[in-house]
Amino acid sequence: MTNELLKKVYDPEYFKKTGKQLIEKLGDHIAQVYENPPGTVIPYKEPKDSLDFWNAYLKKGKSEHFFEEVLARSTHLHHPKYIAHQVGPAAPITVLTSMISAILNNGTAVYEMGMVTNPMERIITELLAKKIGYDNQSSGFLTSGGTLANLTALLSARKAKVREDVWNKGHTKPLGIMVSEEAHYCIERAAKIMGLGEMGIIKIPVNSAYTMETKLLEKIYQETVQKGIEVFAIVGSAPSTATGIFDHLDAIGDFAIEHNLWFHVDAAHGGATLFSKKYRHLLNGISKSNSVVIDGHKMMMMPGITTALVYKDSRHSNATFSQKADYLLEDSVDSDWYNSGKRTFECTKNMMALHWFSLLKTYGEDIFNVYVTYLFDLGIAFGAMIENDSQFELATQPKTNIVCFRYYDSQKDCDRLNEINIQIRRALLEDGEFYIVQTKLRGIHYLRCTIMNPFTTESHLKALLVKIKEFIKELK
Ligand SMILES: *Cc1c(COP(=O)(O)O)cnc(C)c1O
């Protein structure tokens, strides 16, 4: 190489020196966050201030401060007072596998560029298939996020179930999918991308426990068919994002079988419950599904983003993007599994299988049992704490690590209570000691916590409630 700038870019000594320093710094960062948490989880700044900072930094900042600035200005997921979103603190070993993925950059789509990860993906998804209760016709692959995985599964569903060859000929008739009103917004987005339109998203109401009201399925299905819409799939949430409540997969599965619908389970958040001895029952009926989505970066301690999409019949995953019509499922289960690009949305994708494989190999699958069980237990304990406190009210009894609650006072009307809860959440954000989020359910504003961090304990959650009470006093 003759160009000096390129030589500098690829200098291995630079990589070794800066890399060692960075690993030290990141190690110190997580050690501090675990053991002696600094004041804030989230160093909140207004968007405009963040934009101004990075503009100024690009022009005049010192490049040797780059990593420090990134760390100082980010939200700290390893902090025990991070109880907000569903993305969890990555296990350090998966931080290292991210680095290997980056340096090898083996794109995975064709076998020669995925000689390590294509076999790993097969092993991982076959393990998940077994846990789901599928038979040995099953397989799957890893893809970039739950959103993309749900879209892919619904495309497979359309190919498998719709009478017409939509993939090649386009839409000619109205099609529809049935889904709980509490499903993640990406299901609706997928349906819209697929051209189903508003009328093609048939929303099933939830009952007071925020689970899909399966008693209504038959009636709504018949009404939809009467309108001339061909329903081809039904989606169950395991659990739904806002409330952490699981749909009754068993009942949905029976309904799907009866009407020859594709049954897709969006287990982006809760798929890891397959490994939890204590909570596996929440997924009863999942084996009746045709496809399941499980995020590694939610309840499986991996860095974003990596998602398993598992099919009951692996031939459907081969058919999704093929030119052949679905009824020509002549491929064997084994067909070309080692060229995963034929089955995934992505062409190039990162070596995400390394995260799954390293966790399984290093710690064994019990690590997922321990992790999920601890966090669900803690969510339920937090629910009890809230229930026993007259100043707070639960949206619904938590069944997982997602807890929605609000400050409540029977003397105040709903609008006033909404205002106060919005103010509480804003005050928490600006304070930064804790990070939680919020959600609206049936017009009521709730504070929403997702307990993702195994370093979080009941005492942190008690401290959160104390802090909220201090804010309430100031509001009065
Ligand atoms: C988080 C989530 C998604 C979206 O997954 P991403 O990996 O963030 O794209 C979809 N469905 C459910 C139920 C989720 O909880």
Tab-separated table of C-alpha atoms and ligand atoms in Angstrom:
chain	number	residue	atom	x	y	z
A	1	MET	CA	0.000	0.000	0.000
A	2	THR	CA	1.420	3.338	-0.970
A	3	ASN	CA	-1.255	5.799	0.036
A	4	GLU	CA	-0.316	7.155	3.476
A	5	LEU	CA	-3.862	7.863	4.573
A	6	LEU	CA	-5.030	4.339	3.758
A	7	LYS	CA	-1.981	2.933	5.508
A	8	LYS	CA	-2.981	4.873	8.579
A	9	VAL	CA	-6.583	3.662	8.389
A	10	TYR	CA	-5.550	-0.003	8.356
A	11	ASP	CA	-2.601	0.276	10.759
A	12	PRO	CA	-2.750	-2.816	13.046
A	13	GLU	CA	-0.679	-1.076	15.751
A	14	TYR	CA	-3.257	1.696	15.968
A	15	PHE	CA	-5.985	-0.945	16.296
A	16	LYS	CA	-4.182	-2.842	19.057
A	17	LYS	CA	-3.286	0.226	21.079
A	18	THR	CA	-6.661	2.005	20.838
A	19	GLY	CA	-8.514	-1.276	21.207
A	20	LYS	CA	-6.742	-2.163	24.461
A	21	GLN	CA	-7.517	1.266	25.854
A	22	LEU	CA	-11.124	1.021	24.789
A	23	ILE	CA	-11.637	-2.417	26.328
A	24	GLU	CA	-10.156	-1.058	29.576
A	25	LYS	CA	-12.459	1.924	29.442
A	26	LEU	CA	-15.566	-0.143	28.687
A	27	GLY	CA	-14.614	-2.632	31.404
A	28	ASP	CA	-14.252	0.213	33.919
A	29	HIS	CA	-17.549	1.619	32.714
A	30	ILE	CA	-19.531	-1.535	33.367
A	31	ALA	CA	-17.687	-2.236	36.635
A	32	GLN	CA	-18.658	1.201	37.879
A	33	VAL	CA	-22.209	0.868	36.671
A	34	TYR	CA	-22.668	-2.516	38.355
A	35	GLU	CA	-21.019	-1.806	41.669
A	36	ASN	CA	-21.071	1.867	42.346
A	37	PRO	CA	-23.625	3.419	40.035
A	38	PRO	CA	-22.953	7.035	39.160
A	39	GLY	CA	-25.699	9.608	39.573
A	40	THR	CA	-27.491	9.226	36.316
A	41	VAL	CA	-28.730	6.492	34.016
A	42	ILE	CA	-29.661	8.971	31.341
A	43	PRO	CA	-27.813	12.239	30.825
A	44	TYR	CA	-30.822	13.783	29.128
A	45	LYS	CA	-30.313	16.697	26.723
A	46	GLU	CA	-32.817	18.322	24.425
A	47	PRO	CA	-32.462	17.142	20.788
A	48	LYS	CA	-31.282	20.567	19.625
A	49	ASP	CA	-28.533	20.661	22.262
A	50	SER	CA	-27.322	17.197	21.259
A	51	LEU	CA	-27.263	18.221	17.607
A	52	ASP	CA	-25.307	21.383	18.403
A	53	PHE	CA	-22.830	19.440	20.480
A	54	TRP	CA	-22.016	16.903	17.754
A	55	ASN	CA	-21.802	19.577	15.087
A	56	ALA	CA	-19.313	21.488	17.194
A	57	TYR	CA	-17.435	18.311	18.061
A	58	LEU	CA	-17.046	17.330	14.412
A	59	LYS	CA	-15.522	20.730	13.680
A	60	LYS	CA	-13.366	21.347	16.746
A	61	GLY	CA	-13.543	18.457	19.219
A	62	LYS	CA	-10.493	16.373	20.068
A	63	SER	CA	-10.665	13.002	18.346
A	64	GLU	CA	-9.007	11.305	21.333
A	65	HIS	CA	-12.080	12.252	23.416
A	66	PHE	CA	-14.491	10.564	21.046
A	67	PHE	CA	-15.148	7.367	23.011
A	68	GLU	CA	-15.471	9.308	26.273
A	69	GLU	CA	-18.017	11.681	24.814
A	70	VAL	CA	-20.050	8.817	23.403
A	71	LEU	CA	-20.079	7.089	26.788
A	72	ALA	CA	-20.881	10.242	28.725
A	73	ARG	CA	-23.778	11.182	26.466
A	74	SER	CA	-25.516	7.820	26.193
A	75	THR	CA	-28.150	6.031	28.232
A	76	HIS	CA	-26.617	3.312	30.400
A	77	LEU	CA	-28.387	-0.010	30.028
A	78	HIS	CA	-26.060	-1.779	32.461
A	79	HIS	CA	-27.191	0.581	35.232
A	80	PRO	CA	-29.618	-1.088	37.685
A	81	LYS	CA	-31.858	1.985	37.565
A	82	TYR	CA	-32.377	1.522	33.831
A	83	ILE	CA	-35.924	0.116	33.806
A	84	ALA	CA	-37.286	1.562	30.610
A	85	HIS	CA	-37.208	-0.083	27.200
A	86	GLN	CA	-37.080	-3.740	26.219
A	87	VAL	CA	-33.506	-3.690	24.988
A	88	GLY	CA	-31.300	-5.216	27.647
A	89	PRO	CA	-27.723	-4.926	28.855
A	90	ALA	CA	-25.564	-7.005	26.529
A	91	ALA	CA	-23.557	-9.796	28.147
A	92	PRO	CA	-19.885	-8.793	27.819
A	93	ILE	CA	-19.036	-11.924	25.837
A	94	THR	CA	-21.451	-10.765	23.129
A	95	VAL	CA	-19.680	-7.422	23.011
A	96	LEU	CA	-16.576	-9.379	22.068
A	97	THR	CA	-18.432	-11.404	19.455
A	98	SER	CA	-19.667	-8.097	17.978
A	99	MET	CA	-16.054	-7.163	17.515
A	100	ILE	CA	-15.224	-10.434	15.761
A	101	SER	CA	-18.238	-9.950	13.494
A	102	ALA	CA	-17.059	-6.462	12.606
A	103	ILE	CA	-13.518	-7.449	11.784
A	104	LEU	CA	-14.381	-10.562	9.777
A	105	ASN	CA	-17.400	-8.941	8.127
A	106	ASN	CA	-18.491	-12.282	6.680
A	107	GLY	CA	-21.797	-11.273	5.151
A	108	THR	CA	-23.600	-14.614	5.691
A	109	ALA	CA	-25.884	-14.515	2.637
A	110	VAL	CA	-23.922	-17.076	0.628
A	111	TYR	CA	-22.170	-20.058	2.116
A	112	GLU	CA	-18.636	-18.926	1.292
A	113	MET	CA	-19.291	-15.755	3.256
A	114	GLY	CA	-20.959	-17.594	6.110
A	115	MET	CA	-19.147	-20.873	6.597
A	116	VAL	CA	-19.161	-20.291	10.354
A	117	THR	CA	-22.493	-18.602	10.874
A	118	ASN	CA	-24.801	-20.483	8.503
A	119	PRO	CA	-24.261	-23.779	10.343
A	120	MET	CA	-24.572	-21.943	13.680
A	121	GLU	CA	-27.872	-20.384	12.621
A	122	ARG	CA	-29.176	-23.807	11.739
A	123	ILE	CA	-28.118	-25.258	15.087
A	124	ILE	CA	-29.585	-22.320	17.037
A	125	THR	CA	-32.925	-22.273	15.243
A	126	GLU	CA	-33.252	-26.050	15.481
A	127	LEU	CA	-32.724	-25.752	19.229
A	128	LEU	CA	-35.440	-23.084	19.400
A	129	ALA	CA	-37.742	-25.212	17.231
A	130	LYS	CA	-37.341	-28.086	19.660
A	131	LYS	CA	-38.144	-25.827	22.611
A	132	ILE	CA	-41.241	-24.580	20.784
A	133	GLY	CA	-42.345	-28.155	20.259
A	134	TYR	CA	-42.038	-28.272	16.479
A	135	ASP	CA	-40.943	-31.483	14.813
A	136	ASN	CA	-37.870	-32.131	12.690
A	137	GLN	CA	-39.368	-30.481	9.590
A	138	SER	CA	-38.608	-27.169	11.289
A	139	SER	CA	-35.854	-24.669	10.848
A	140	GLY	CA	-35.221	-20.978	10.605
A	141	PHE	CA	-32.596	-18.276	10.443
A	142	LEU	CA	-31.451	-15.097	12.135
A	143	THR	CA	-32.372	-11.683	10.824
A	144	SER	CA	-32.040	-8.005	11.697
A	145	GLY	CA	-34.702	-7.294	14.290
A	146	GLY	CA	-38.204	-8.269	15.251
A	147	THR	CA	-39.766	-5.767	12.888
A	148	LEU	CA	-38.118	-7.277	9.832
A	149	ALA	CA	-38.692	-10.816	11.104
A	150	ASN	CA	-42.432	-10.189	11.545
A	151	LEU	CA	-42.664	-8.790	8.022
A	152	THR	CA	-40.781	-11.806	6.673
A	153	ALA	CA	-43.077	-14.229	8.506
A	154	LEU	CA	-46.185	-12.494	7.165
A	155	LEU	CA	-44.781	-12.657	3.636
A	156	SER	CA	-44.261	-16.398	4.125
A	157	ALA	CA	-47.818	-16.634	5.417
A	158	ARG	CA	-49.237	-14.897	2.370
A	159	LYS	CA	-47.249	-17.124	0.057
A	160	ALA	CA	-48.403	-20.232	1.869
A	161	LYS	CA	-52.068	-19.467	2.410
A	162	VAL	CA	-53.422	-17.028	-0.172
A	163	ARG	CA	-55.004	-18.724	-3.162
A	164	GLU	CA	-53.500	-16.295	-5.658
A	165	ASP	CA	-49.815	-15.923	-6.504
A	166	VAL	CA	-49.429	-12.404	-5.085
A	167	TRP	CA	-45.630	-12.534	-5.118
A	168	ASN	CA	-45.539	-12.737	-8.905
A	169	LYS	CA	-48.838	-11.258	-9.997
A	170	GLY	CA	-49.494	-8.596	-7.385
A	171	HIS	CA	-52.671	-7.988	-5.430
A	172	THR	CA	-55.981	-8.478	-7.105
A	173	LYS	CA	-58.228	-9.204	-4.125
A	174	PRO	CA	-58.474	-7.762	-0.615
A	175	LEU	CA	-56.467	-9.742	1.937
A	176	GLY	CA	-56.403	-9.504	5.692
A	177	ILE	CA	-54.630	-10.524	8.881
A	178	MET	CA	-56.146	-10.728	12.355
A	179	VAL	CA	-54.233	-9.238	15.218
A	180	SER	CA	-54.789	-7.991	18.754
A	181	GLU	CA	-55.324	-4.257	19.150
A	182	GLU	CA	-52.390	-4.382	21.580
A	183	ALA	CA	-49.929	-5.910	19.053
A	184	HIS	CA	-46.655	-4.127	18.358
A	185	TYR	CA	-47.022	-1.360	15.763
A	186	CYS	CA	-44.629	-3.181	13.421
A	187	ILE	CA	-47.364	-5.738	12.600
A	188	GLU	CA	-49.564	-2.986	11.240
A	189	ARG	CA	-46.591	-1.518	9.432
A	190	ALA	CA	-45.802	-4.910	7.861
A	191	ALA	CA	-49.406	-5.263	6.698
A	192	LYS	CA	-49.285	-1.793	5.152
A	193	ILE	CA	-45.986	-2.537	3.410
A	194	MET	CA	-47.622	-5.663	2.009
A	195	GLY	CA	-50.357	-3.508	0.546
A	196	LEU	CA	-53.160	-4.817	2.742
A	197	GLY	CA	-54.314	-1.324	3.630
A	198	GLU	CA	-56.344	-0.259	6.631
A	199	MET	CA	-59.123	-2.753	5.857
A	200	GLY	CA	-56.643	-5.624	5.812
A	201	ILE	CA	-55.672	-5.167	9.466
A	202	ILE	CA	-58.451	-6.778	11.448
A	203	LYS	CA	-58.015	-5.718	15.047
A	204	ILE	CA	-59.265	-7.965	17.802
A	205	PRO	CA	-60.084	-6.104	21.036
A	206	VAL	CA	-58.370	-7.082	24.271
A	207	ASN	CA	-60.277	-7.854	27.459
A	208	SER	CA	-59.773	-6.149	30.827
A	209	ALA	CA	-56.609	-8.197	31.374
A	210	TYR	CA	-55.161	-6.834	28.086
A	211	THR	CA	-55.137	-10.220	26.387
A	212	MET	CA	-56.754	-10.831	22.993
A	213	GLU	CA	-60.461	-11.573	23.473
A	214	THR	CA	-60.491	-14.944	21.727
A	215	LYS	CA	-64.253	-15.330	22.233
A	216	LEU	CA	-64.703	-12.689	19.522
A	217	LEU	CA	-62.512	-14.380	16.919
A	218	GLU	CA	-65.207	-16.377	15.160
A	219	LYS	CA	-67.660	-13.497	14.896
A	220	ILE	CA	-65.063	-11.029	13.615
A	221	TYR	CA	-63.699	-13.592	11.173
A	222	GLN	CA	-67.147	-14.250	9.709
A	223	GLU	CA	-67.863	-10.523	9.378
A	224	THR	CA	-64.559	-10.005	7.591
A	225	VAL	CA	-65.088	-12.868	5.173
A	226	GLN	CA	-68.583	-11.529	4.426
A	227	LYS	CA	-66.972	-8.275	3.341
A	228	GLY	CA	-65.014	-10.223	0.740
A	229	ILE	CA	-61.666	-10.096	2.534
A	230	GLU	CA	-59.559	-13.257	2.386
A	231	VAL	CA	-58.017	-13.646	5.850
A	232	PHE	CA	-54.755	-15.580	5.670
A	233	ALA	CA	-53.022	-15.096	9.027
A	234	ILE	CA	-53.520	-14.423	12.699
A	235	VAL	CA	-50.835	-13.012	14.975
A	236	GLY	CA	-50.510	-13.698	18.691
A	237	SER	CA	-48.359	-11.538	20.969
A	238	ALA	CA	-46.078	-13.244	23.466
A	239	PRO	CA	-46.267	-10.878	25.185
A	240	SER	CA	-47.631	-7.568	23.921
A	241	THR	CA	-45.188	-4.713	24.162
A	242	ALA	CA	-47.078	-2.134	26.188
A	243	THR	CA	-48.341	-4.359	28.994
A	244	GLY	CA	-46.224	-7.533	28.867
A	245	ILE	CA	-49.387	-9.668	28.773
A	246	PHE	CA	-49.364	-12.919	26.765
A	247	ASP	CA	-52.198	-13.774	24.378
A	248	HIS	CA	-53.797	-17.226	24.795
A	249	LEU	CA	-51.752	-18.959	22.149
A	250	ASP	CA	-53.543	-22.260	22.619
A	251	ALA	CA	-56.959	-20.807	21.781
A	252	ILE	CA	-55.605	-18.752	18.876
A	253	GLY	CA	-53.840	-21.862	17.571
A	254	ASP	CA	-57.056	-23.881	17.583
A	255	PHE	CA	-58.879	-21.089	15.789
A	256	ALA	CA	-56.132	-20.839	13.158
A	257	ILE	CA	-56.178	-24.592	12.522
A	258	GLU	CA	-59.962	-24.594	12.203
A	259	HIS	CA	-59.879	-21.867	9.536
A	260	ASN	CA	-56.639	-22.878	7.832
A	261	LEU	CA	-54.911	-19.621	8.776
A	262	TRP	CA	-51.195	-19.107	9.252
A	263	PHE	CA	-50.595	-18.672	12.972
A	264	HIS	CA	-47.678	-16.379	13.674
A	265	VAL	CA	-46.396	-15.754	17.198
A	266	ASP	CA	-44.657	-12.444	17.810
A	267	ALA	CA	-42.483	-13.501	20.739
A	268	ALA	CA	-39.922	-10.755	20.122
A	269	HIS	CA	-39.951	-9.915	23.808
A	270	GLY	CA	-40.978	-13.138	25.495
A	271	GLY	CA	-39.595	-15.889	23.268
A	272	ALA	CA	-36.849	-16.609	25.765
A	273	THR	CA	-39.585	-17.754	28.161
A	274	LEU	CA	-39.197	-21.074	26.310
A	275	PHE	CA	-36.168	-21.602	28.549
A	276	SER	CA	-37.824	-20.599	31.846
A	277	LYS	CA	-38.903	-23.608	33.865
A	278	LYS	CA	-41.172	-21.416	35.983
A	279	TYR	CA	-42.825	-19.371	33.208
A	280	ARG	CA	-42.782	-21.669	30.152
A	281	HIS	CA	-46.518	-22.242	30.651
A	282	LEU	CA	-47.207	-18.692	29.450
A	283	LEU	CA	-46.347	-19.991	25.974
A	284	ASN	CA	-48.708	-22.970	26.082
A	285	GLY	CA	-50.001	-23.605	22.589
A	286	ILE	CA	-47.008	-22.063	20.829
A	287	SER	CA	-46.348	-25.417	19.116
A	288	LYS	CA	-49.578	-24.909	17.139
A	289	SER	CA	-48.015	-21.920	15.388
A	290	ASN	CA	-46.475	-21.832	11.904
A	291	SER	CA	-43.781	-19.304	12.768
A	292	VAL	CA	-42.248	-17.624	15.799
A	293	VAL	CA	-40.109	-14.503	16.162
A	294	ILE	CA	-37.655	-14.182	19.086
A	295	ASP	CA	-35.388	-11.177	19.655
A	296	GLY	CA	-31.914	-11.900	21.007
A	297	HIS	CA	-31.447	-8.258	22.003
A	298	LYS	CA	-34.510	-8.187	24.243
A	299	MET	CA	-34.611	-11.018	26.817
A	300	MET	CA	-31.488	-12.911	25.747
A	301	MET	CA	-28.665	-10.577	26.749
A	302	MET	CA	-27.417	-9.880	23.229
A	303	PRO	CA	-26.499	-6.611	21.540
A	304	GLY	CA	-28.929	-5.143	19.016
A	305	ILE	CA	-30.022	-6.366	16.653
A	306	THR	CA	-30.502	-10.081	16.204
A	307	THR	CA	-33.728	-12.005	15.822
A	308	ALA	CA	-34.562	-15.655	15.274
A	309	LEU	CA	-37.387	-16.478	12.894
A	310	VAL	CA	-38.363	-20.120	13.330
A	311	TYR	CA	-40.725	-21.997	10.986
A	312	LYS	CA	-42.720	-25.105	11.757
A	313	ASP	CA	-42.181	-26.273	8.172
A	314	SER	CA	-38.852	-25.089	6.895
A	315	ARG	CA	-39.984	-25.338	3.274
A	316	HIS	CA	-42.097	-22.218	3.784
A	317	SER	CA	-38.996	-20.258	4.672
A	318	ASN	CA	-37.400	-21.376	1.411
A	319	ALA	CA	-40.484	-20.303	-0.533
A	320	THR	CA	-40.947	-16.758	0.841
A	321	PHE	CA	-38.844	-14.925	-1.710
A	322	SER	CA	-38.707	-17.552	-4.446
A	323	GLN	CA	-40.409	-17.009	-7.785
A	324	LYS	CA	-42.232	-20.285	-7.464
A	325	ALA	CA	-45.800	-20.294	-6.246
A	326	ASP	CA	-46.286	-21.650	-2.755
A	327	TYR	CA	-48.070	-24.846	-3.713
A	328	LEU	CA	-44.958	-26.046	-5.457
A	329	LEU	CA	-43.224	-26.839	-2.214
A	330	GLU	CA	-41.093	-29.463	-3.833
A	331	ASP	CA	-37.908	-28.480	-2.006
A	332	SER	CA	-36.754	-30.728	0.754
A	333	VAL	CA	-36.348	-29.415	4.271
A	334	ASP	CA	-32.621	-29.419	3.722
A	335	SER	CA	-32.661	-27.433	0.518
A	336	ASP	CA	-29.818	-24.956	0.359
A	337	TRP	CA	-29.957	-24.107	4.067
A	338	TYR	CA	-26.332	-22.954	3.925
A	339	ASN	CA	-27.109	-20.017	1.607
A	340	SER	CA	-29.260	-18.072	4.052
A	341	GLY	CA	-29.583	-15.001	1.809
A	342	LYS	CA	-32.223	-16.824	-0.195
A	343	ARG	CA	-34.491	-16.814	2.820
A	344	THR	CA	-33.693	-13.506	4.531
A	345	PHE	CA	-34.685	-9.980	3.687
A	346	GLU	CA	-31.087	-8.873	4.030
A	347	CYS	CA	-28.370	-9.505	1.541
A	348	THR	CA	-25.399	-8.625	3.746
A	349	LYS	CA	-25.996	-9.174	7.426
A	350	ASN	CA	-23.711	-9.222	10.417
A	351	MET	CA	-22.442	-12.401	12.066
A	352	MET	CA	-25.157	-12.324	14.701
A	353	ALA	CA	-25.097	-16.091	15.259
A	354	LEU	CA	-21.830	-15.618	17.157
A	355	HIS	CA	-23.719	-13.995	20.051
A	356	TRP	CA	-26.210	-16.836	20.406
A	357	PHE	CA	-23.588	-19.507	19.990
A	358	SER	CA	-21.089	-17.995	22.422
A	359	LEU	CA	-23.728	-17.638	25.158
A	360	LEU	CA	-24.938	-21.206	24.643
A	361	LYS	CA	-21.442	-22.643	24.515
A	362	THR	CA	-19.973	-20.637	27.396
A	363	TYR	CA	-22.861	-20.633	29.879
A	364	GLY	CA	-25.298	-23.270	28.618
A	365	GLU	CA	-28.969	-22.716	27.903
A	366	ASP	CA	-29.790	-22.476	31.611
A	367	ILE	CA	-28.504	-18.900	31.470
A	368	PHE	CA	-31.723	-17.909	29.675
A	369	ASN	CA	-33.826	-19.718	32.272
A	370	VAL	CA	-32.080	-17.872	35.088
A	371	TYR	CA	-32.249	-14.486	33.386
A	372	VAL	CA	-35.915	-14.597	32.318
A	373	THR	CA	-37.098	-16.110	35.589
A	374	TYR	CA	-35.308	-13.500	37.723
A	375	LEU	CA	-36.696	-10.577	35.722
A	376	PHE	CA	-40.257	-11.907	35.575
A	377	ASP	CA	-40.166	-12.604	39.331
A	378	LEU	CA	-38.991	-9.062	39.947
A	379	GLY	CA	-41.698	-7.571	37.702
A	380	ILE	CA	-44.352	-9.456	39.656
A	381	ALA	CA	-42.826	-8.388	42.987
A	382	PHE	CA	-42.836	-4.776	41.787
A	383	GLY	CA	-46.505	-5.193	40.897
A	384	ALA	CA	-47.248	-6.308	44.461
A	385	MET	CA	-45.331	-3.329	45.849
A	386	ILE	CA	-47.430	-0.942	43.770
A	387	GLU	CA	-50.665	-2.684	44.641
A	388	ASN	CA	-49.966	-2.243	48.342
A	389	ASP	CA	-49.349	1.465	47.995
A	390	SER	CA	-52.465	3.647	48.024
A	391	GLN	CA	-50.809	6.394	46.004
A	392	PHE	CA	-50.325	4.147	42.986
A	393	GLU	CA	-52.487	2.015	40.732
A	394	LEU	CA	-51.567	-0.809	38.333
A	395	ALA	CA	-52.881	-0.858	34.761
A	396	THR	CA	-53.108	-4.612	35.131
A	397	GLN	CA	-51.470	-7.271	37.279
A	398	PRO	CA	-48.010	-7.741	35.721
A	399	LYS	CA	-47.250	-11.235	34.448
A	400	THR	CA	-43.724	-10.508	33.237
A	401	ASN	CA	-40.978	-7.894	33.611
A	402	ILE	CA	-43.157	-5.165	32.065
A	403	VAL	CA	-45.078	-3.125	34.631
A	404	CYS	CA	-47.513	-0.279	33.872
A	405	PHE	CA	-48.772	1.852	36.740
A	406	ARG	CA	-49.682	5.405	37.603
A	407	TYR	CA	-49.953	7.839	40.420
A	408	TYR	CA	-53.569	7.772	41.539
A	409	ASP	CA	-55.794	9.928	43.709
A	410	SER	CA	-59.553	9.347	43.727
A	411	GLN	CA	-60.094	13.082	44.362
A	412	LYS	CA	-58.681	13.944	40.936
A	413	ASP	CA	-60.306	13.472	37.545
A	414	CYS	CA	-58.805	11.496	34.695
A	415	ASP	CA	-57.409	14.486	32.779
A	416	ARG	CA	-55.705	15.850	35.863
A	417	LEU	CA	-54.256	12.415	36.661
A	418	ASN	CA	-52.951	12.117	33.110
A	419	GLU	CA	-51.302	15.526	33.399
A	420	ILE	CA	-49.675	14.628	36.696
A	421	ASN	CA	-48.339	11.325	35.379
A	422	ILE	CA	-46.896	13.062	32.326
A	423	GLN	CA	-45.207	15.541	34.659
A	424	ILE	CA	-43.819	12.740	36.816
A	425	ARG	CA	-42.259	11.005	33.840
A	426	ARG	CA	-40.810	14.301	32.559
A	427	ALA	CA	-39.363	15.088	35.984
A	428	LEU	CA	-37.766	11.636	36.139
A	429	LEU	CA	-36.244	12.090	32.694
A	430	GLU	CA	-34.713	15.442	33.529
A	431	ASP	CA	-33.470	14.199	36.868
A	432	GLY	CA	-31.794	11.172	35.263
A	433	GLU	CA	-31.319	9.004	38.362
A	434	PHE	CA	-33.858	6.523	36.993
A	435	TYR	CA	-34.961	5.910	33.447
A	436	ILE	CA	-38.511	4.698	32.829
A	437	VAL	CA	-40.921	5.257	29.928
A	438	GLN	CA	-44.663	5.795	29.532
A	439	THR	CA	-47.620	4.480	27.589
A	440	LYS	CA	-51.273	5.262	27.024
A	441	LEU	CA	-53.847	2.495	27.515
A	442	ARG	CA	-57.514	3.261	26.818
A	443	GLY	CA	-56.894	6.977	27.201
A	444	ILE	CA	-55.121	6.614	30.533
A	445	HIS	CA	-51.533	7.703	30.874
A	446	TYR	CA	-49.306	5.162	32.610
A	447	LEU	CA	-45.704	5.042	33.696
A	448	ARG	CA	-44.106	1.989	32.146
A	449	CYS	CA	-41.132	0.011	33.417
A	450	THR	CA	-39.381	-2.882	31.747
A	451	ILE	CA	-36.981	-4.534	34.151
A	452	MET	CA	-34.174	-5.761	31.907
A	453	ASN	CA	-31.185	-5.659	34.149
A	454	PRO	CA	-30.241	-8.562	36.434
A	455	PHE	CA	-28.495	-6.018	38.671
A	456	THR	CA	-31.820	-4.363	39.442
A	457	THR	CA	-33.275	-5.423	42.809
A	458	GLU	CA	-36.406	-4.696	44.829
A	459	SER	CA	-34.560	-1.942	46.667
A	460	HIS	CA	-33.991	-0.012	43.426
A	461	LEU	CA	-37.693	-0.277	42.642
A	462	LYS	CA	-38.644	0.896	46.155
A	463	ALA	CA	-36.322	3.857	45.687
A	464	LEU	CA	-38.073	4.691	42.417
A	465	LEU	CA	-41.456	4.859	44.158
A	466	VAL	CA	-39.979	7.057	46.913
A	467	LYS	CA	-38.551	9.382	44.299
A	468	ILE	CA	-41.884	9.638	42.477
A	469	LYS	CA	-43.588	10.525	45.765
A	470	GLU	CA	-41.114	13.357	46.263
A	471	PHE	CA	-42.029	14.737	42.853
A	472	ILE	CA	-45.724	14.470	43.707
A	473	LYS	CA	-45.197	16.516	46.871
A	474	GLU	CA	-43.491	19.243	44.852
A	475	LEU	CA	-46.352	19.263	42.342
A	476	LYS	CA	-48.965	19.960	45.008
B	1	LIG	C1	-39.800	-5.092	20.388
B	1	LIG	C2	-40.892	-5.763	19.718
B	1	LIG	C3	-40.953	-5.790	18.323
B	1	LIG	C4	-39.974	-5.066	17.453
B	1	LIG	O1	-38.752	-5.721	17.457
B	1	LIG	P1	-37.405	-4.947	17.011
B	1	LIG	O2	-36.355	-5.987	17.228
B	1	LIG	O3	-37.282	-3.774	17.920
B	1	LIG	O4	-37.567	-4.559	15.587
B	1	LIG	C5	-41.993	-6.486	17.743
B	1	LIG	N1	-42.923	-7.103	18.490
B	1	LIG	C6	-42.900	-7.097	19.835
B	1	LIG	C7	-43.962	-7.823	20.605
B	1	LIG	C8	-41.873	-6.424	20.493
B	1	LIG	O5	-41.870	-6.414	21.828
